[in-house]
Coordinates of C-alpha atoms in Angstrom, one line a residue:
X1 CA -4.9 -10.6 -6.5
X2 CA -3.0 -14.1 -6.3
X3 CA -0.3 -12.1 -4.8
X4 CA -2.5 -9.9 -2.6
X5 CA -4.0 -13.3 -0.7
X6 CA -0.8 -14.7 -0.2
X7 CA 0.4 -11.8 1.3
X8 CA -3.0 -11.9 3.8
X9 CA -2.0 -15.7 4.6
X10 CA 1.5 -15.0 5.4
X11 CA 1.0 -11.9 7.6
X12 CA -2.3 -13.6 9.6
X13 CA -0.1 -16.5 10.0
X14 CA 2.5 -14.5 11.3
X15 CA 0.4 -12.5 13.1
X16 CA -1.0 -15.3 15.3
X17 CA 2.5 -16.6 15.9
X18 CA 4.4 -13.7 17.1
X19 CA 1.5 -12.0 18.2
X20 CA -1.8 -14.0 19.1
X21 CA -5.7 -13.8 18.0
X22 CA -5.6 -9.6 19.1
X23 CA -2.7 -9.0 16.4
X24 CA -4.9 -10.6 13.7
X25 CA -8.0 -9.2 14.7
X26 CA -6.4 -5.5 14.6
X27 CA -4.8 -6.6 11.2
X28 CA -8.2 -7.2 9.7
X29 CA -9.2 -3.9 10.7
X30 CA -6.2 -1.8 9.4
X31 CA -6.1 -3.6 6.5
X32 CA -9.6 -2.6 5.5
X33 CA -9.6 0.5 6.8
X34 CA -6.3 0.9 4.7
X35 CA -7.7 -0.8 1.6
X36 CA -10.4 2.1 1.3
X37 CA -7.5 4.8 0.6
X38 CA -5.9 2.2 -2.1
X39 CA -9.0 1.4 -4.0
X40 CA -9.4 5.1 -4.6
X41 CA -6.0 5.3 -5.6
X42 CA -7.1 2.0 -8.0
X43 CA -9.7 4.3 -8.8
X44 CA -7.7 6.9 -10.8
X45 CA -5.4 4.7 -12.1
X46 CA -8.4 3.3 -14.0
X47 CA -9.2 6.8 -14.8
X48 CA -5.4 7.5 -16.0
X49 CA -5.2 4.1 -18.2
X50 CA -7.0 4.3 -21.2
X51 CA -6.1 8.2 -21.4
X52 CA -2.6 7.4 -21.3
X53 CA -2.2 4.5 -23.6
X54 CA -4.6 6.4 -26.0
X55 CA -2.0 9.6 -26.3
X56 CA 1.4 7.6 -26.0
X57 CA -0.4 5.4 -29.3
X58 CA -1.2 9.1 -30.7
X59 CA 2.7 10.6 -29.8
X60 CA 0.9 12.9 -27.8
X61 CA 4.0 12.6 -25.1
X62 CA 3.2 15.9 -23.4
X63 CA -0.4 14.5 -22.6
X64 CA 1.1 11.6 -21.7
X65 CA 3.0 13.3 -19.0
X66 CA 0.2 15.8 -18.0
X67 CA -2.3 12.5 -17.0
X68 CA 0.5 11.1 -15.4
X69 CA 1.6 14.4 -13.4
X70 CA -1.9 14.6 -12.2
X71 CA -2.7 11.3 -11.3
X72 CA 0.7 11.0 -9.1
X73 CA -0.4 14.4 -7.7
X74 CA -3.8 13.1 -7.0
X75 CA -2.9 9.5 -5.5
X76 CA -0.2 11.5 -3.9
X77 CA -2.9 13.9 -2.1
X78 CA -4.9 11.0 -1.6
X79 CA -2.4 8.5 0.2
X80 CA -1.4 12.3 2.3
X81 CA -4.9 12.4 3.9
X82 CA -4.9 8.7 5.1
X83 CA -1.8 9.1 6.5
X84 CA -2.5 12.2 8.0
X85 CA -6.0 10.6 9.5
X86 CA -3.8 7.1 10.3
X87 CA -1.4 8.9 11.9
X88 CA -3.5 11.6 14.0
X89 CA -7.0 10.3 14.1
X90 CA -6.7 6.4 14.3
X91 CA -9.2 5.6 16.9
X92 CA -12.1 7.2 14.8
X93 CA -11.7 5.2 12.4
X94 CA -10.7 2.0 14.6
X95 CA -14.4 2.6 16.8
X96 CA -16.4 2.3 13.2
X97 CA -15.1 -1.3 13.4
X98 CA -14.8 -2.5 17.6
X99 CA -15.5 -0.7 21.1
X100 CA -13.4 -3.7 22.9
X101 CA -10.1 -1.2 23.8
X102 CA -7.7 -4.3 23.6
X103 CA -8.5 -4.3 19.7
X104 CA -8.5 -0.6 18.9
X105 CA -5.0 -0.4 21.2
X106 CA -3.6 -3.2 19.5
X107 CA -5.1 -1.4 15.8
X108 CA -3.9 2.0 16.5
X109 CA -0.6 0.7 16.8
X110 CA -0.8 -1.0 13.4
X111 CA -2.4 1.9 12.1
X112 CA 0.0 4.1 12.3
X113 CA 2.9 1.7 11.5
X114 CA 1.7 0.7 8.0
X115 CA 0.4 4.5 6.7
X116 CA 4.0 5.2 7.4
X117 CA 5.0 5.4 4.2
X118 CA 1.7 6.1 2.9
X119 CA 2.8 9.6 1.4
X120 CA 4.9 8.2 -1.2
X121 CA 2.9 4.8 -1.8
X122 CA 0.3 6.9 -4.1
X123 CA 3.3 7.2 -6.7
X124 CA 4.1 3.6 -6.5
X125 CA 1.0 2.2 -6.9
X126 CA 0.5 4.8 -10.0
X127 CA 3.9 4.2 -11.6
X128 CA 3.3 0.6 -11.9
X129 CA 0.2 1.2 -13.5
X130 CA 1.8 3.6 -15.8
X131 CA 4.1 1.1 -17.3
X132 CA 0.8 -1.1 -17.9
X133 CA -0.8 1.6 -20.0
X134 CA 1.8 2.5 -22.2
X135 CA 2.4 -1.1 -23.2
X136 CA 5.2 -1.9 -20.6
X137 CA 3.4 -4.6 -18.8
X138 CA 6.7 -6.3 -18.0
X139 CA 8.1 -3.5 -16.2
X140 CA 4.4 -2.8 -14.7
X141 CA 4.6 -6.7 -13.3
X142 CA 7.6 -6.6 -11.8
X143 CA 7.2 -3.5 -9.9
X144 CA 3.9 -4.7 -8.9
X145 CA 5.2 -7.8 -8.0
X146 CA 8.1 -6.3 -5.7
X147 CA 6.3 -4.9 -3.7
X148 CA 4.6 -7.8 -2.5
X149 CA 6.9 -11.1 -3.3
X150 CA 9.9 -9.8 -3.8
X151 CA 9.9 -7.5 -0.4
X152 CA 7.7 -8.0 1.7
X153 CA 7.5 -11.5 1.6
X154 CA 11.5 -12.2 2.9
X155 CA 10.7 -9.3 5.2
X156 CA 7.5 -10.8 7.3
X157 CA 9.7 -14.0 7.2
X158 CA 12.8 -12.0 8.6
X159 CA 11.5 -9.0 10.3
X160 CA 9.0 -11.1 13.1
X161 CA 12.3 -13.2 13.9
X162 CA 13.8 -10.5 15.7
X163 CA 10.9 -8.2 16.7
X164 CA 7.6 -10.3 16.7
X165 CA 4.6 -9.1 16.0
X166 CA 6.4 -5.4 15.5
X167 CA 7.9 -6.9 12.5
X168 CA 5.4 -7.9 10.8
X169 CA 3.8 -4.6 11.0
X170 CA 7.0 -2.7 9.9
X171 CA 7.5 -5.1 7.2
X172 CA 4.6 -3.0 5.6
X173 CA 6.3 0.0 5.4
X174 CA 9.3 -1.2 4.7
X175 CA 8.3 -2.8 1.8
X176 CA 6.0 0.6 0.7
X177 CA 9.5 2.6 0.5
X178 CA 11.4 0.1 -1.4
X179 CA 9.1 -0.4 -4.2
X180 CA 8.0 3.4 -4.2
X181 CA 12.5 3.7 -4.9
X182 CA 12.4 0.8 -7.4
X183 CA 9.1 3.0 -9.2
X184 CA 11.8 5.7 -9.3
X185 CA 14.4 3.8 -11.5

């Protein structure tokens, strides 16, 4: 969670620079709206843990790789629907949070930047946690950890440079499809 508010600092502060007290205020509302999808994602990856590490302890390697087949299946499907809804249905969401249009304009936009990659970040998010259960924590950390330091953080430093507030918001996909190839390694 360390990571997680440094992340929030850097892309607010970046936010207000390249693109003023709107930018922010839309961030605030994708992000939550986006952190719903995750924390169900969270969700069964608390589920998948303990039966995971339980039957790679056991040697039971083929229900090892059932849990883990359905959970990336699951997170998968989940992370599907909030793109599909981020992608085609934005302002219903957006309106649960604002009715001023400036904020849902500048939202939508940043809505459907950052559930971009959304159909793949399921598997990310449940790889690393994976690695965790079956006793691999430093392999869990640093896929974790790329994600959010060792991406995005050059990226929202780079990216804004060139294309201003746009760059912070692609930085958030970028990132997503990075780690979600590193998961594959």
């Amino acid at each position: 969670h360390f990571c997680s508010s440094i992340i929030v600092v850097l892309i607010n502060n970046q936010l207000v620079k390249y693109g003023g007290d709107m930018a922010v205020g839309a961030y605030g509302v994708v992000n939550r709206l986006n952190m719903v999808f995750a924390m169900l994602v969270m969700g069964l990856n608390q589920g998948m843990q303990p039966i995971a590490g339980f039957n790679y302890g056991a040697k039971l390697y083929s229900r090892v790789r059932k849990t883990l087949n359905i959970t990336i299946l699951s997170a998968t499907s989940v992370m599907i629907v909030a793109f599909l809804v981020g992608e085609f249905a934005p302002y219903y969401l957006v309106r649960i949070f604002t009715d001023d249009a400036e904020l849902i304009k500048n939202s939508i936009i940043g809505m459907r930047i950052t559930v971009a990659m959304f159909p793949i970040v399921g598997f990310q998010m449940v790889s690393s946690n994976f690695f965790q259960s079956i006793g691999r924590s430093t392999l869990a950390v640093f896929l974790s950890a790329s994600r959010q330091l060792l991406i995005l953080v050059p990226l929202l430093v780079i990216l804004p440079r060139i294309y201003g507030a746009l760059g912070v918001w692609c930085a958030m996909p970028i990132s997503d499809a990075m780690a979600a190839i590193l998961s594959l390694e």
